[in-house]
């Protein structure tokens, strides 16, 4: 999951540097989507809702250029914090 979080963070940094072009949008969407799908399998089920929310924002916003970078940051930071703090129901 740490590698997945690093991938998500790289995608966020690419958006900040180069904008929300198709390549960057696809990369952050797929990174979040993979986390959403893998979170429970790897023991981090609480990371899935934050990743899913990011996917929904990206997927349903008509103009991705209008997505505030602060909203992207909040989602990415939430996923990373959940994974970092091992926020699992069994801990």
Protein backbone atom coordinates (compact mmCIF):
# COMPACT_ATOMS: atom_id res chain seq x y z
CA UNK A 1 0.00 0.00 0.00
CA UNK A 2 2.89 2.35 0.61
CA UNK A 3 3.91 1.97 -3.03
CA UNK A 4 0.34 2.69 -4.09
CA UNK A 5 0.32 5.82 -1.90
CA UNK A 6 3.62 6.92 -3.41
CA UNK A 7 2.11 6.48 -6.89
CA UNK A 8 -0.90 8.58 -5.85
CA UNK A 9 1.39 11.27 -4.48
CA UNK A 10 3.48 11.33 -7.67
CA UNK A 11 0.29 11.78 -9.68
CA UNK A 12 -0.75 14.67 -7.44
CA UNK A 13 2.64 16.33 -7.85
CA UNK A 14 2.42 15.93 -11.64
CA UNK A 15 -0.95 17.69 -11.62
CA UNK A 16 0.47 20.54 -9.57
CA UNK A 17 3.44 20.87 -11.92
CA UNK A 18 1.80 20.30 -15.31
CA UNK A 19 -1.95 20.72 -14.84
CA UNK A 20 -4.88 18.37 -15.12
CA UNK A 21 -4.24 17.07 -18.63
CA UNK A 22 -5.56 13.71 -19.78
CA UNK A 23 -2.38 11.83 -18.89
CA UNK A 24 -2.23 13.26 -15.37
CA UNK A 25 -5.96 12.84 -14.85
CA UNK A 26 -5.79 9.20 -15.91
CA UNK A 27 -2.80 8.54 -13.67
CA UNK A 28 -4.34 9.98 -10.52
CA UNK A 29 -7.67 8.30 -11.25
CA UNK A 30 -6.06 4.89 -11.76
CA UNK A 31 -3.85 5.28 -8.71
CA UNK A 32 -6.88 6.13 -6.54
CA UNK A 33 -8.95 3.37 -8.17
CA UNK A 34 -6.25 0.78 -7.46
CA UNK A 35 -6.08 1.86 -3.83
CA UNK A 36 -9.86 1.67 -3.59
CA UNK A 37 -9.79 -1.88 -4.89
CA UNK A 38 -6.74 -3.09 -2.96
CA UNK A 39 -7.26 -1.38 0.40
CA UNK A 40 -9.32 -4.12 2.02
CA UNK A 41 -7.15 -6.88 0.59
CA UNK A 42 -4.02 -5.36 2.10
CA UNK A 43 -5.67 -4.67 5.45
CA UNK A 44 -6.47 -0.97 5.06
CA UNK A 45 -10.23 -0.93 4.44
CA UNK A 46 -10.59 2.61 5.77
CA UNK A 47 -8.45 3.94 2.91
CA UNK A 48 -11.00 2.79 0.34
CA UNK A 49 -13.69 5.45 0.97
CA UNK A 50 -11.21 8.33 0.63
CA UNK A 51 -9.80 6.85 -2.58
CA UNK A 52 -13.31 6.20 -3.91
CA UNK A 53 -14.29 9.79 -3.18
CA UNK A 54 -11.31 11.04 -5.18
CA UNK A 55 -12.28 8.75 -8.07
CA UNK A 56 -15.82 10.13 -8.01
CA UNK A 57 -14.60 13.74 -8.02
CA UNK A 58 -12.35 13.09 -11.00
CA UNK A 59 -14.87 10.97 -12.87
CA UNK A 60 -17.93 13.19 -12.43
CA UNK A 61 -16.48 16.68 -12.73
CA UNK A 62 -17.27 17.99 -16.22
CA UNK A 63 -14.12 20.14 -16.32
CA UNK A 64 -11.24 18.63 -14.30
CA UNK A 65 -9.34 21.91 -14.58
CA UNK A 66 -11.88 23.35 -12.14
CA UNK A 67 -11.16 20.81 -9.40
CA UNK A 68 -9.43 22.75 -6.62
CA UNK A 69 -5.93 21.47 -5.93
CA UNK A 70 -6.74 21.72 -2.22
CA UNK A 71 -9.47 19.09 -2.70
CA UNK A 72 -7.00 16.76 -4.43
CA UNK A 73 -4.51 17.38 -1.61
CA UNK A 74 -7.10 16.57 1.05
CA UNK A 75 -8.00 13.26 -0.56
CA UNK A 76 -4.39 12.21 -1.15
CA UNK A 77 -3.36 13.27 2.35
CA UNK A 78 -6.28 11.36 3.86
CA UNK A 79 -5.36 8.14 2.05
CA UNK A 80 -1.71 8.50 2.99
CA UNK A 81 -2.52 9.24 6.65
CA UNK A 82 -4.81 6.24 6.92
CA UNK A 83 -2.17 3.94 5.49
CA UNK A 84 0.63 5.55 7.50
CA UNK A 85 -1.24 5.27 10.78
CA UNK A 86 -2.38 1.71 10.09
CA UNK A 87 -5.98 2.72 10.60
CA UNK A 88 -7.44 -0.76 10.46
CA UNK A 89 -10.40 -2.02 12.49
CA UNK A 90 -8.24 -4.75 14.07
CA UNK A 91 -5.71 -2.29 15.53
